[in-house]
Coordinates of C-alpha atoms in Angstrom, one line a residue:
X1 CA 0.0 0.0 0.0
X2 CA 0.9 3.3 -0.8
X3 CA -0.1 6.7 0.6
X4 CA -2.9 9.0 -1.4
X5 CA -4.9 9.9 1.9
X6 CA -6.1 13.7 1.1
X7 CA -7.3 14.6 4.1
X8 CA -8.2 11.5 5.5
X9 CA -11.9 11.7 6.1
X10 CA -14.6 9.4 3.9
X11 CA -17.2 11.5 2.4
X12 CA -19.8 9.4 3.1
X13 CA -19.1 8.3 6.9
X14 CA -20.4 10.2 9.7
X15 CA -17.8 12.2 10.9
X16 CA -17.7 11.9 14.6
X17 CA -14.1 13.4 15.1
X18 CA -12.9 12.8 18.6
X19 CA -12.5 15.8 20.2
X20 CA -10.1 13.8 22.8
X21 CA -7.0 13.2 21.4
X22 CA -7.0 9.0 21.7
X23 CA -4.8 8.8 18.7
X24 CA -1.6 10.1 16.8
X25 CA -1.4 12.9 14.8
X26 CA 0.3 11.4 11.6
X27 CA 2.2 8.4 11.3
X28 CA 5.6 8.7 11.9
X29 CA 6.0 8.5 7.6
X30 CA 5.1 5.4 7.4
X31 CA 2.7 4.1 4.3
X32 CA -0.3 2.6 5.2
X33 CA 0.3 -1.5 5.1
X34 CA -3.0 -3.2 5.8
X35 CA -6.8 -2.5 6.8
X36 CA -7.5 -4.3 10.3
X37 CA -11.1 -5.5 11.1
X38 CA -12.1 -5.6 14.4
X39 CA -15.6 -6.3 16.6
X40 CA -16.3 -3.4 18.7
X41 CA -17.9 -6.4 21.2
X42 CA -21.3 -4.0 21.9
X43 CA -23.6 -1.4 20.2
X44 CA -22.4 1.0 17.8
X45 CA -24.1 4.0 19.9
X46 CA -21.5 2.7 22.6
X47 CA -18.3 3.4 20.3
X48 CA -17.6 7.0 20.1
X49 CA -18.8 7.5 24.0
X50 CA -15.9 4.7 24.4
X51 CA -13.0 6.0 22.0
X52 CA -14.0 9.5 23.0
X53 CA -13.7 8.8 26.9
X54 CA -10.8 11.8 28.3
X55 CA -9.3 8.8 30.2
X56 CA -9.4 6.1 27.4
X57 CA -7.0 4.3 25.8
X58 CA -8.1 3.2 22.7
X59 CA -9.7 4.0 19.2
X60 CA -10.4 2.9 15.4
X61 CA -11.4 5.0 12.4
X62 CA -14.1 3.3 11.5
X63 CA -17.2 1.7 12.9
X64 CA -19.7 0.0 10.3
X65 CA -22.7 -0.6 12.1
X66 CA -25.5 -3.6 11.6
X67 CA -27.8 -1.4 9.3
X68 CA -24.8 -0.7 7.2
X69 CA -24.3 3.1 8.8
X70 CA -19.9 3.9 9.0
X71 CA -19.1 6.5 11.1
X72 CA -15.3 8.1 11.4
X73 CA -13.5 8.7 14.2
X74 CA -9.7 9.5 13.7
X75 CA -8.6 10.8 10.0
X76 CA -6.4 8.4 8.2
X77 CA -3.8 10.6 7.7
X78 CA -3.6 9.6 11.5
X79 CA -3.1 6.6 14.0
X80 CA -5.6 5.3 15.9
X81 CA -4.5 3.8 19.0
X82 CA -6.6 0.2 18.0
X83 CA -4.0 -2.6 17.4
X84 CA -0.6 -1.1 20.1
X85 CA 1.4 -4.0 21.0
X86 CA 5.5 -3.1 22.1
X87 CA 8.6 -4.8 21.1
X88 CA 11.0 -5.7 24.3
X89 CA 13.9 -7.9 24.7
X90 CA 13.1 -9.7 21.3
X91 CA 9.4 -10.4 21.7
X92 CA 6.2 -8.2 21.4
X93 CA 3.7 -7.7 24.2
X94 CA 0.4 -6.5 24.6
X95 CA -1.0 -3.0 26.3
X96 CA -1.7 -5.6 29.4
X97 CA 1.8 -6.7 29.6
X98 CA 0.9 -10.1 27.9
X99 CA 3.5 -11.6 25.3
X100 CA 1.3 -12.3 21.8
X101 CA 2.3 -14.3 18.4
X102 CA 1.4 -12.2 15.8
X103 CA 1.1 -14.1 12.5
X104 CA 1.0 -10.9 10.3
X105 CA 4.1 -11.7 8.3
X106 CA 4.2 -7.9 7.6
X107 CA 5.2 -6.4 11.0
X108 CA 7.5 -3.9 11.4
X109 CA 9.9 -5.1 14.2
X110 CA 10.0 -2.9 17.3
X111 CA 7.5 -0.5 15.1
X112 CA 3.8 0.4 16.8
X113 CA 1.5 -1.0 13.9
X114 CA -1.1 1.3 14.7
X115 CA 1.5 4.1 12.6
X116 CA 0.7 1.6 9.6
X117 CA -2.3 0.0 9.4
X118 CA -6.0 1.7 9.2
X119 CA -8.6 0.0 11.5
X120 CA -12.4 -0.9 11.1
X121 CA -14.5 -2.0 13.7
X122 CA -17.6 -3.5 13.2
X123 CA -20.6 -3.5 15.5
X124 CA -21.8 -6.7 17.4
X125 CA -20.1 -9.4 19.1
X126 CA -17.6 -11.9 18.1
X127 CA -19.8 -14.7 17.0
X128 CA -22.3 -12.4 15.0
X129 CA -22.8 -12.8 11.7
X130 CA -22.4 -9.9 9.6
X131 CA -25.8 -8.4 8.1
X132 CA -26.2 -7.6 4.5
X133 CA -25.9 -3.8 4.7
X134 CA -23.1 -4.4 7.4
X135 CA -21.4 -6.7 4.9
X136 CA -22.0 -4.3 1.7
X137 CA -21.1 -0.9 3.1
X138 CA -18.0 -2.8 5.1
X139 CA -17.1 -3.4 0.8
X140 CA -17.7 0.5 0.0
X141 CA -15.9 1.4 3.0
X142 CA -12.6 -0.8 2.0
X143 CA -13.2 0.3 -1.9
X144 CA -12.5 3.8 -0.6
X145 CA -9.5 2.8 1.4
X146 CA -8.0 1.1 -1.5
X147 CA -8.7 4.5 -3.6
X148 CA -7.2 6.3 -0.7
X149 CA -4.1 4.5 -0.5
X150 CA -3.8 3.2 -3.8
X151 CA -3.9 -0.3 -2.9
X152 CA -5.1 -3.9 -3.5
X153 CA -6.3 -6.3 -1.2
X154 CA -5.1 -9.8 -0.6
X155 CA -6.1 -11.5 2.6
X156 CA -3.7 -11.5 5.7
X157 CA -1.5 -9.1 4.3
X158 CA -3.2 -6.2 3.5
X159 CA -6.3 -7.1 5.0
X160 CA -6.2 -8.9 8.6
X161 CA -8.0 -9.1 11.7
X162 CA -6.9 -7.4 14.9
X163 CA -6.2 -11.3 16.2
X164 CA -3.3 -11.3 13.6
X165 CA -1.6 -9.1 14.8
X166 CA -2.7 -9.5 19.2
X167 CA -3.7 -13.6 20.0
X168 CA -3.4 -13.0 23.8
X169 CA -5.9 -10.2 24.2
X170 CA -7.5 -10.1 21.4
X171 CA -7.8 -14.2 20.0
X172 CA -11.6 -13.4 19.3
X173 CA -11.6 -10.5 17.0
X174 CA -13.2 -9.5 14.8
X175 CA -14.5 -13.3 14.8
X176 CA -14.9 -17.0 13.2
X177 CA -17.0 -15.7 10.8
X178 CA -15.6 -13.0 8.9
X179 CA -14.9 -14.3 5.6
X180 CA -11.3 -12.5 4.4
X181 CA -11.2 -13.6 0.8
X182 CA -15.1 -12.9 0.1
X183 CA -14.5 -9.3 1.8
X184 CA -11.1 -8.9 -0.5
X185 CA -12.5 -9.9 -3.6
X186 CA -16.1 -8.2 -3.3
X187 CA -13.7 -4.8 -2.5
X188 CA -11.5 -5.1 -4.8
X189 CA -13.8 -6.2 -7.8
X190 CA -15.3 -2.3 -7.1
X191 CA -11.4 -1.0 -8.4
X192 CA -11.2 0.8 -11.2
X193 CA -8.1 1.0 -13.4
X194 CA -5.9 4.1 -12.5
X195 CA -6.3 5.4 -16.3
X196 CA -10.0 4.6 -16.8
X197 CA -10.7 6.8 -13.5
X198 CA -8.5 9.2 -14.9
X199 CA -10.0 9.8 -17.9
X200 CA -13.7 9.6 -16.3
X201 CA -13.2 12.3 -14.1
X202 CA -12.2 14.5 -16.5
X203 CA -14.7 14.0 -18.8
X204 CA -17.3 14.7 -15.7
X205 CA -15.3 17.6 -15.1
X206 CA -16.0 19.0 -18.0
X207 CA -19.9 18.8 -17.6
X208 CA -22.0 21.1 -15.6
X209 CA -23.3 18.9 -12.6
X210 CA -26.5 19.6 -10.9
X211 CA -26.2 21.1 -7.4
X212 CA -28.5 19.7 -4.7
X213 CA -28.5 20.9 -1.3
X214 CA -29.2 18.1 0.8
X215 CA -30.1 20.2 3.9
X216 CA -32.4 22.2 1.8
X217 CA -36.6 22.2 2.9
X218 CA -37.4 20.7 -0.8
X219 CA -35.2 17.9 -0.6
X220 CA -36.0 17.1 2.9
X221 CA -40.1 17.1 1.6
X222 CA -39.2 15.4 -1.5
X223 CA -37.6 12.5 0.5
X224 CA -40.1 12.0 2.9
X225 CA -42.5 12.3 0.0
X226 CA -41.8 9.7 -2.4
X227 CA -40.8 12.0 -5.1
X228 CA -37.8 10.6 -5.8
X229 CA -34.3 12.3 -7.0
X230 CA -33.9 15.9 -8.4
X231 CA -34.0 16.8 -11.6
X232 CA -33.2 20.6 -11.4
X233 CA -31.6 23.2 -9.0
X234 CA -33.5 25.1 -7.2
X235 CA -35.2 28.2 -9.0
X236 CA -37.4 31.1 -8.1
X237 CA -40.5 32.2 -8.9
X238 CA -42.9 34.8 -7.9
X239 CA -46.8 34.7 -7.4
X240 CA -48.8 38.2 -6.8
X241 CA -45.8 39.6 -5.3
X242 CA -44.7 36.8 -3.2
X243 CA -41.2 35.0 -3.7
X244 CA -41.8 31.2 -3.9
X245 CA -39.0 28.4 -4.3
X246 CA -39.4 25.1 -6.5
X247 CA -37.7 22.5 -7.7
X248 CA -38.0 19.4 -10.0
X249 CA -38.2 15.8 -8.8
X250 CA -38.4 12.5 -10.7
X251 CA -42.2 12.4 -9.1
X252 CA -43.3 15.7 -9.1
X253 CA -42.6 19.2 -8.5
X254 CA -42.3 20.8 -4.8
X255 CA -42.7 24.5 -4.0
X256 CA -42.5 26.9 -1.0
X257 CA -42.9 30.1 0.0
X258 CA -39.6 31.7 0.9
X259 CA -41.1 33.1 4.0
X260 CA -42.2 29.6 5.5
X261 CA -39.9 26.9 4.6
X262 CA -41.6 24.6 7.3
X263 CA -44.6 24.4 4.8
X264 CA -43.7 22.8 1.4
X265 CA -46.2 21.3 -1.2
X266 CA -45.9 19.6 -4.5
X267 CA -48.2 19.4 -7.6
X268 CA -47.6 16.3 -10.4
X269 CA -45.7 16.6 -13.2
X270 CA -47.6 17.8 -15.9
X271 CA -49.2 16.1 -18.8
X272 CA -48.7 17.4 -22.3
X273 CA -52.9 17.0 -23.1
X274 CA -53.8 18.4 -19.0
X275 CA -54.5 22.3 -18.7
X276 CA -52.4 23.6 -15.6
X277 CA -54.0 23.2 -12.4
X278 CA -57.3 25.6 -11.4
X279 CA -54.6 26.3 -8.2
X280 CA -52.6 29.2 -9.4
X281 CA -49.5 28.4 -7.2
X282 CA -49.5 24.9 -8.2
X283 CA -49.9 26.4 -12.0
X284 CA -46.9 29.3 -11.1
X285 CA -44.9 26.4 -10.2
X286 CA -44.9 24.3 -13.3
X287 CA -45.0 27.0 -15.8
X288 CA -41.6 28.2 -13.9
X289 CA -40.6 24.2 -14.0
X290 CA -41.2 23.8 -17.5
X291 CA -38.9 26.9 -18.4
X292 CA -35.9 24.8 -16.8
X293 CA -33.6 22.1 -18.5
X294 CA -34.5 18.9 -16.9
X295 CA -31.8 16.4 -15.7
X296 CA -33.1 12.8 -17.3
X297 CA -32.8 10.5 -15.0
X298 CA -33.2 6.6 -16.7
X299 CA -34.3 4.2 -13.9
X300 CA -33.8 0.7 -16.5
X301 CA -29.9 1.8 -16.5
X302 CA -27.6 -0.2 -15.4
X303 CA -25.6 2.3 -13.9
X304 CA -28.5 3.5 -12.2
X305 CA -29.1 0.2 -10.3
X306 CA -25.7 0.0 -9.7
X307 CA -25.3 3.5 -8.0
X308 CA -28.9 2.4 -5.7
X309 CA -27.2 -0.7 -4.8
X310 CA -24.2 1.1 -3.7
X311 CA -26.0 3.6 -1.7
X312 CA -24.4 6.5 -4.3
X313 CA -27.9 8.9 -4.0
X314 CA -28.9 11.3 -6.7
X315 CA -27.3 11.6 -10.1
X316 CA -25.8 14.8 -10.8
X317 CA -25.4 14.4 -14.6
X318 CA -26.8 12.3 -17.7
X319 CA -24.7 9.0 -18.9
X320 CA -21.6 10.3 -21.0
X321 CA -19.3 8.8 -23.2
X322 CA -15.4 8.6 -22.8
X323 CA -12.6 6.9 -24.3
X324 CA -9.6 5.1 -22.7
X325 CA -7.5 4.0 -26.2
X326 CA -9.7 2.4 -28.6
X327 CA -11.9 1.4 -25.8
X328 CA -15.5 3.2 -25.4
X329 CA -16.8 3.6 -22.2
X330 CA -20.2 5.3 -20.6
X331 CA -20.1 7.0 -17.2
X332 CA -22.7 8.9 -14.9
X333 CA -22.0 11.4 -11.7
X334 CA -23.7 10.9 -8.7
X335 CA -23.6 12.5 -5.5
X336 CA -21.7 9.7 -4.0
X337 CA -19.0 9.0 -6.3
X338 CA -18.9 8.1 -10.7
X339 CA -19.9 5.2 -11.9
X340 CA -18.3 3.8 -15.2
X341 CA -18.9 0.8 -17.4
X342 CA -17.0 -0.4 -20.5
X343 CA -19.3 -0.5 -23.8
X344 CA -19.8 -4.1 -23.9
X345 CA -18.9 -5.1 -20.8
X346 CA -22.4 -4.1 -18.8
X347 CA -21.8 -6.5 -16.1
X348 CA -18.8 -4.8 -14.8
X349 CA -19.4 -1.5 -13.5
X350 CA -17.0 0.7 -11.3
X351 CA -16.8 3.1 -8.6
X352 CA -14.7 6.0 -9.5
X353 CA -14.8 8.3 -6.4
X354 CA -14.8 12.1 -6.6
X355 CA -11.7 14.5 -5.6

């Protein structure tokens, strides 16, 4: 593994930075080596509380939890106090004092591996089984490590559990169950070739991608509201004087006045034979639609399904072409990274995460 870490913190984890400082800044210029997996042996509510404590002693980067949420603790670009074992007199021992075997061929002698490793806990207890969105966000987690650090991952080298490297206290985790080459091959199947990612981002560069604001009082209706993703910005409109805010969704269109965002409605979509609604804020609000460039947004894709199943939200842009050599290729921004497929090849989509 080599370094690429940016600032260290996953776009798409909930950033729970500990405001205690259980870790160390950097790592000592060491490259990241391996991913660690761990079992936080309890709740995930009960690991920042624990990680965060002013008297503690330990931490991880990473939680996934059993519903498939991740949540960061300590930025890559430092090291998290999760897998400290000392070398003395020839022989390592644990933070109790306890001599431990590690069968990590790739230790550093008399080097803390916390400096060089990155560590992922997972919520549960040792003999859990992993859940489904446990298992697949655990795979987009890693997939962004590996972008991050440029690496590949081949089981119990550069992905181990936290019992490779401590077998006195720590012979349990993460678990029996954890299933190393699945995990590695799953993660690494999401790589995308250094050019090919290359030459997709610039090409989505070069388009204009729709800005959502996730925070905003449309979005937040249209989610809770079954209108699906957005197919414009935000625009404005006006109705006997009064300043009103709309917006375009795959199901319909929601408005609002600007001086109550706490009170948001929609109207459908309207059909090319239908006269505008008798309502004439619901009418204001689809004759200002209709003057707007609508984002399509293809449901049947294939990269579509792929970016649902990857939990990669709204689409930003329409498909696009690229080239990579004499290679043609079709790619599509969303808000959680670019997806991109060889022409020909529609089983075998990748994840090409944003800068």
């Amino acid at each position: 593994m080599s370094n690429n870490l940016n600032d260290g913190w996953c776009p798409f984890a909930t950033r729970r930075a500990l405001t205690h400082p259980n870790y160390y800044t950097g790592r000592l210029n060491f490259r990241v080596r391996a991913v660690v997996m761990h079992i936080a042996d309890g709740n995930l509510g009960g690991v920042f509380p624990t990680f965060n404590n002013p008297t503690g002693e330990s931490s991880a980067h990473f939680c996934v939890g059993k519903k498939g949420e991740i949540e960061q603790y300590v930025s890559i670009t430092n090291s998290a106090w999760a897998v400290g074992i000392r070398w003395e007199n020839g022989q390592w021992f644990t933070g109790s004092g306890r001599v431990t075997h590690p069968t990590w061929p790739d230790l550093i002698v008399g080097v803390n591996p916390n400096y060089y490793t990155i560590s992922v806990e997972h919520e549960g207890k040792p003999d859990d089984v992993w859940t489904d969105k446990m298992y697949q966000a655990n795979t987009r987690l890693l997939t962004w490590i590996a972008q991050q650090t440029n690496s590949v991952y081949v089981p119990h080298h550069t992905l181990i559990g936290h019992n490779e490297i401590d077998s006195a206290d720590r012979p349990n985790c993460p678990g029996p169950h954890v299933e190393y080459e699945r995990v590695a091959v799953d993660a690494n199947s999401q790589l995308v070739d250094p050019q090919v990612a290359t030459v997709a981002l610039v090409a989505a560069q070069s388009l204009n991608w729709l800005p959502v604001f996730t925070d905003g009082a449309l979005y937040k209706y249209a989610r809770t509201h079954a209108l699906g993703y957005p197919q414009t910005d935000e625009f404005e409109f006006s109705v006997q004087a009064q300043s009103y805010k709309g917006q375009v969704f795959s199901n319909g269109i929601a408005y609002v006045w600007t001086r109550n965002f706490n009170q948001v409605f929609s109207v459908p979509k309207p059909n090319a034979s239908a006269p505008l609604p008798v309502d004439p804020l619901a009418a204001a609000a689809i004759s200002a639609a209709q003057q707007r460039t609508w984002m399509p947004i293809n449901t049947m894709s294939g990269l579509y399904a792929f970016a649902q199943a990857n939990q990669l939200g709204f689409p930003q842009t329409d498909e696009f072409p690229f080239s990579v050599g004499a290679d043609n290729y079709r790619g599509q921004v969303y808000a959680g990274g670019i997806v991109a497929v060889k022409v020909g090849d529609w089983n075998n989509l990748k994840l090409v995460h944003k800068p």
